[in-house]
Short mmCIF file of C-alpha atoms in Angstrom, two decimals:
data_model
loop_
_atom_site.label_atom_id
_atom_site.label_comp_id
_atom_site.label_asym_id
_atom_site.label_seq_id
_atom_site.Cartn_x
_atom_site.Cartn_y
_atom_site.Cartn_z
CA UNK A 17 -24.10 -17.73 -9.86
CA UNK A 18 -25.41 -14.10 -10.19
CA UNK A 19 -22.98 -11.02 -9.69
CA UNK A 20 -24.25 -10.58 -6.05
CA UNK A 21 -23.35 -14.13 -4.89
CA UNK A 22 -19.94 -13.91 -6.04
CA UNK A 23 -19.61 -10.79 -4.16
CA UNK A 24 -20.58 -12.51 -1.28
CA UNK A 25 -18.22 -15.51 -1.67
CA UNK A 26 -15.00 -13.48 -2.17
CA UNK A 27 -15.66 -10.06 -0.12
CA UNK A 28 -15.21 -8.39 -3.73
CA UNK A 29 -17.80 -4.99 -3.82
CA UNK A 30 -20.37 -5.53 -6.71
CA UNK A 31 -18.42 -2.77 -8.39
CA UNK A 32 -15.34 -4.28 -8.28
CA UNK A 33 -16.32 -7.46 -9.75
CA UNK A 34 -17.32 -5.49 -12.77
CA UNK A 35 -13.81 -3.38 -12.47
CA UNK A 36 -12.28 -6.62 -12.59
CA UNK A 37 -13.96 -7.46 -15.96
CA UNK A 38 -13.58 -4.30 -17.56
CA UNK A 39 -9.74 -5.23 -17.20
CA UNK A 40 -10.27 -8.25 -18.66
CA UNK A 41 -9.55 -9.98 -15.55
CA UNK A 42 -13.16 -11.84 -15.28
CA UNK A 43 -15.06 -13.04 -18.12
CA UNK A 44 -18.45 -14.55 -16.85
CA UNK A 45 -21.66 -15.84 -19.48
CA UNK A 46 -24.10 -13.81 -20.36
CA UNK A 47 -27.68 -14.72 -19.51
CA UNK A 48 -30.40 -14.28 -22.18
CA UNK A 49 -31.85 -11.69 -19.53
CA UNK A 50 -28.32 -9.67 -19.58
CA UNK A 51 -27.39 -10.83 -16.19
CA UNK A 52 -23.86 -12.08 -15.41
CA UNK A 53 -23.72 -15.48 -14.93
CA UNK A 54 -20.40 -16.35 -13.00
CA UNK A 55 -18.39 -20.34 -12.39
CA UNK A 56 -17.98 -21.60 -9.29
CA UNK A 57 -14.27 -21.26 -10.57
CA UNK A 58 -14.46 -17.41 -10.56
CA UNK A 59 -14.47 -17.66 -6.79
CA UNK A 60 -11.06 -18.65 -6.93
CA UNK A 61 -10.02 -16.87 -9.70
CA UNK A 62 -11.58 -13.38 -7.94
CA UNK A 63 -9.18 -14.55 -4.48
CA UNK A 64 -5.88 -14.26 -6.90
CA UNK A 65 -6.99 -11.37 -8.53
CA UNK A 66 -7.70 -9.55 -4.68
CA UNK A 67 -4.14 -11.18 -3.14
CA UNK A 68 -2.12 -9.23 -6.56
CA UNK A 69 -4.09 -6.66 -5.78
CA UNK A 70 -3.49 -5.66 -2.14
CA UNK A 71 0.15 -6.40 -3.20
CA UNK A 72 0.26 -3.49 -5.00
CA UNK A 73 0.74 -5.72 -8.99
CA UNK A 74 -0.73 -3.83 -11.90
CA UNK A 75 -3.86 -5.56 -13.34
CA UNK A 76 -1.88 -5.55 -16.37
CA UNK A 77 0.10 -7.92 -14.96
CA UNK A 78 -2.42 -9.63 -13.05
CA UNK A 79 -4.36 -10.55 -16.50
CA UNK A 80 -0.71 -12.43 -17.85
CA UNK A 81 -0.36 -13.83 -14.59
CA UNK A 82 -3.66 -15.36 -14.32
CA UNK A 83 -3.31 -16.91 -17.19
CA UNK A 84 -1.37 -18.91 -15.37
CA UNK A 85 -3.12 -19.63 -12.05
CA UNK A 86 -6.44 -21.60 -13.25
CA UNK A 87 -7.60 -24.24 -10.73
CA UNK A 88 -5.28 -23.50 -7.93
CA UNK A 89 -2.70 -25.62 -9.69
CA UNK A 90 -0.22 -22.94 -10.84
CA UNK A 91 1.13 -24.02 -14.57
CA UNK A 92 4.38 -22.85 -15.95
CA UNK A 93 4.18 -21.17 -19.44
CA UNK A 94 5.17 -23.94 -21.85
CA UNK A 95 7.10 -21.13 -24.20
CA UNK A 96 10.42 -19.86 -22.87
CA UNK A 97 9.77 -16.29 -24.24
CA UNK A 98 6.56 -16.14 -22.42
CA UNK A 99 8.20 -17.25 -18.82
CA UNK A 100 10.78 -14.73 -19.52
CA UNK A 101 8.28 -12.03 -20.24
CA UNK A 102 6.22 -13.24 -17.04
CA UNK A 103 9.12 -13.21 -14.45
CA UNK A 104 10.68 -9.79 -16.18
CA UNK A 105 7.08 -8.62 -14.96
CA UNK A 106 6.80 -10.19 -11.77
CA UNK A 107 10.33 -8.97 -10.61
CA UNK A 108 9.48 -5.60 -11.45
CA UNK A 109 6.19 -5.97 -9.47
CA UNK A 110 8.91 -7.18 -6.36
CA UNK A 111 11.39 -5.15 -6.63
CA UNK A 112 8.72 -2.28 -6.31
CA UNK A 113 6.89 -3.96 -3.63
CA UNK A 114 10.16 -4.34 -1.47
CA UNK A 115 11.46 -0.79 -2.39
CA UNK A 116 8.01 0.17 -0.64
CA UNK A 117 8.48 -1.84 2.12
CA UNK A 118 11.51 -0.02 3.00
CA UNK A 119 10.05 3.12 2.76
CA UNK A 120 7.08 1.66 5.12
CA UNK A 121 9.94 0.07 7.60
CA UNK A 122 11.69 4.11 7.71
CA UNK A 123 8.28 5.47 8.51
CA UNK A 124 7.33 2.99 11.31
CA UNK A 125 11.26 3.65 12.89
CA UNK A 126 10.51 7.40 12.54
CA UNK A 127 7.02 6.44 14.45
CA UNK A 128 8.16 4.46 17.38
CA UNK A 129 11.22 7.07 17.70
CA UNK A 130 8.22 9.87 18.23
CA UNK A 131 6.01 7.85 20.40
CA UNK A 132 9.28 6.96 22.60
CA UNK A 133 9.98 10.82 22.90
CA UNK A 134 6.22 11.64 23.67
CA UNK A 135 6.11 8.61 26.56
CA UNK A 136 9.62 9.77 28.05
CA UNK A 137 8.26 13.56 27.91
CA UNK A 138 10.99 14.81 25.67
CA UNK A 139 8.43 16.68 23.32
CA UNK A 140 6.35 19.00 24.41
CA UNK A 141 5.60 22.50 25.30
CA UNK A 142 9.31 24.06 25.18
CA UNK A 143 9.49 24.75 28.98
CA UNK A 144 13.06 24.79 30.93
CA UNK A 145 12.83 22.45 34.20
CA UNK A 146 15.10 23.27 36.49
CA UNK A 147 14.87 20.21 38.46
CA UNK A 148 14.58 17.26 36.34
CA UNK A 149 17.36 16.54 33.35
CA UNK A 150 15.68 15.13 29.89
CA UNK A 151 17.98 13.54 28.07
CA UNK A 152 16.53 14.11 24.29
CA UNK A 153 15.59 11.49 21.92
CA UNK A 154 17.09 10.40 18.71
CA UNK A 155 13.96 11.94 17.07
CA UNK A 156 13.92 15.79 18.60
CA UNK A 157 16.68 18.50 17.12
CA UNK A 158 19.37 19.16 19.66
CA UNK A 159 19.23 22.50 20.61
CA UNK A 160 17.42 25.69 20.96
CA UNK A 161 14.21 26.35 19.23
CA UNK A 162 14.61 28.57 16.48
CA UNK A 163 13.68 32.26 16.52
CA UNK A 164 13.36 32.78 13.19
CA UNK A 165 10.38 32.57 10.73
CA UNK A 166 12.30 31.81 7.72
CA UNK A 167 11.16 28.50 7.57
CA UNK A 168 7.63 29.12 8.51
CA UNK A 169 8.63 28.20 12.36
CA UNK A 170 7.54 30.95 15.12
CA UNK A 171 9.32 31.07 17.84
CA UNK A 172 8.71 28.16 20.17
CA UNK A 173 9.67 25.69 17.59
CA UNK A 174 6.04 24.97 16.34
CA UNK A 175 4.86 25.49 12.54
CA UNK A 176 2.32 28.21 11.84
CA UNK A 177 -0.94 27.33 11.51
CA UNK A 178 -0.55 24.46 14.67
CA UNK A 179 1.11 22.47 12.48
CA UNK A 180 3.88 20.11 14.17
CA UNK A 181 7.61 20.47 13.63
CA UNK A 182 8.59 17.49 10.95
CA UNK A 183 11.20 15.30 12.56
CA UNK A 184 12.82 13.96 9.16
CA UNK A 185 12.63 14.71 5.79
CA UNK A 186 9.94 12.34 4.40
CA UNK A 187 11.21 9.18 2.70
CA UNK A 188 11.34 9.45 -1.38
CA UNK A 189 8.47 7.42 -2.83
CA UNK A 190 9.28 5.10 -5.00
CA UNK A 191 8.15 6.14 -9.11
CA UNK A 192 4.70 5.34 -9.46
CA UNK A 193 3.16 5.29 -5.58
CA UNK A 194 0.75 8.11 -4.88
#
C-alpha cells in the first residue's frame, strides 16, 4: 500500500508517516517509481508507534521498543543486557509519565476548587453584601484585597492588564515537559 492508504488505515497525517521514518521507526520498500510502498504489517506497527507516542515515550525509545512488538505478539529480548537496557528505558519513560500525571491531577484539583468558588459566587467583583454571608472557598485568599501595586495587583485584587489573580503557585514541571 501507498503512503496515503496507510494514512488512512491508522489516522497517522501523511507527514507523520514520513516523521516516523525519518526516526527510523518505519522502513517501507521503495517502488521503482520512488513511491513508498508500505506492509499490511505497518498498520500495526504505525498503532504502537501512535499509543508510545500520545504517552509521552521518546521515539528513541520507541525504535528499541519496537523491536520488540512485531506481529502483536510482544517478544522478550533473548539477551539479559538488552532487557535490562529496555526496562531501565521504559521505567524512565513511567516514572516521567506518572510524575506528569501528578502534576495534571494538582491542576484539575486547583480547577474544580475555582469552578466551585465561581458556582457558589465567592469570586467575583470585590463588593461587600451586607445581607448575605459567603463563606470563602479553599481556592480564594482570606482577606482584604491588597492595596498595593508591588506585585503588579491594583487595588481591587485584579492583575493589570485584566489579567486574573493566580490562585496557586503553578505546579513545577517535571525536566523535559514544555
Amino acid at each position: 500500500m501507498q503512503i496515503g492508504e496507510l494514512s488512512a488505515r491508522t489516522g497517522a497525517t501523511v507527514r507523520m508517516l514520513r516523521y516516523y521514518e525519518e526516526q527510523g521507526l518505519l522502513h517501507p520498500q521503495r517502488a521503482k517509481s520512488g513511491y513508498r510502498i508500505y506492509a499490511d504489517s505497518d498498520v500495526e506497527r504505525v498503532r504502537y508507534i501512535r499509543c508510545m507516542l500520545a504517552s509521552a515515550v521518546p521515539t528513541s525509545v520507541i525504535a528499541e521498543a519496537l523491536r520488540f512488538l512485531l506481529n502483536e505478539r510482544p517478544t522478550i529480548p533473548e539477551l539479559p543486557e538488552e532487557r535490562a537496557r529496555l526496562a531501565d528505558a521504559l521505567q524512565v519513560e513511567l516514572d516521567a509519565l506518572t510524575e506528569r500525571i501528578a502534576v495534571l491531577e494538582r491542576s484539575r484539583e486547583q480547577l474544580a476548587r475555582f469552578v466551585d468558588d465561581v458556582r457558589q459566587e465567592v469570586v467575583g467583583p470585590l463588593q461587600p453584601r451586607p445581607d448575605v454571608t459567603i463563606d470563602v472557598g479553599p481556592a480564594i485568599r482570606q482577606g482584604a484585597p491588597l492595596a498595593s501595586s508591588r506585585n503588579g495587583e491594583r487595588h481591587d485584587g485584579r492583575r493589570r492588564h485584566g489579567q486574573p489573580r493566580q490562585y496557586d503557585d503553578p505546579p513545577a514541571r517535571p525536566a523535559g515537559t514544555p
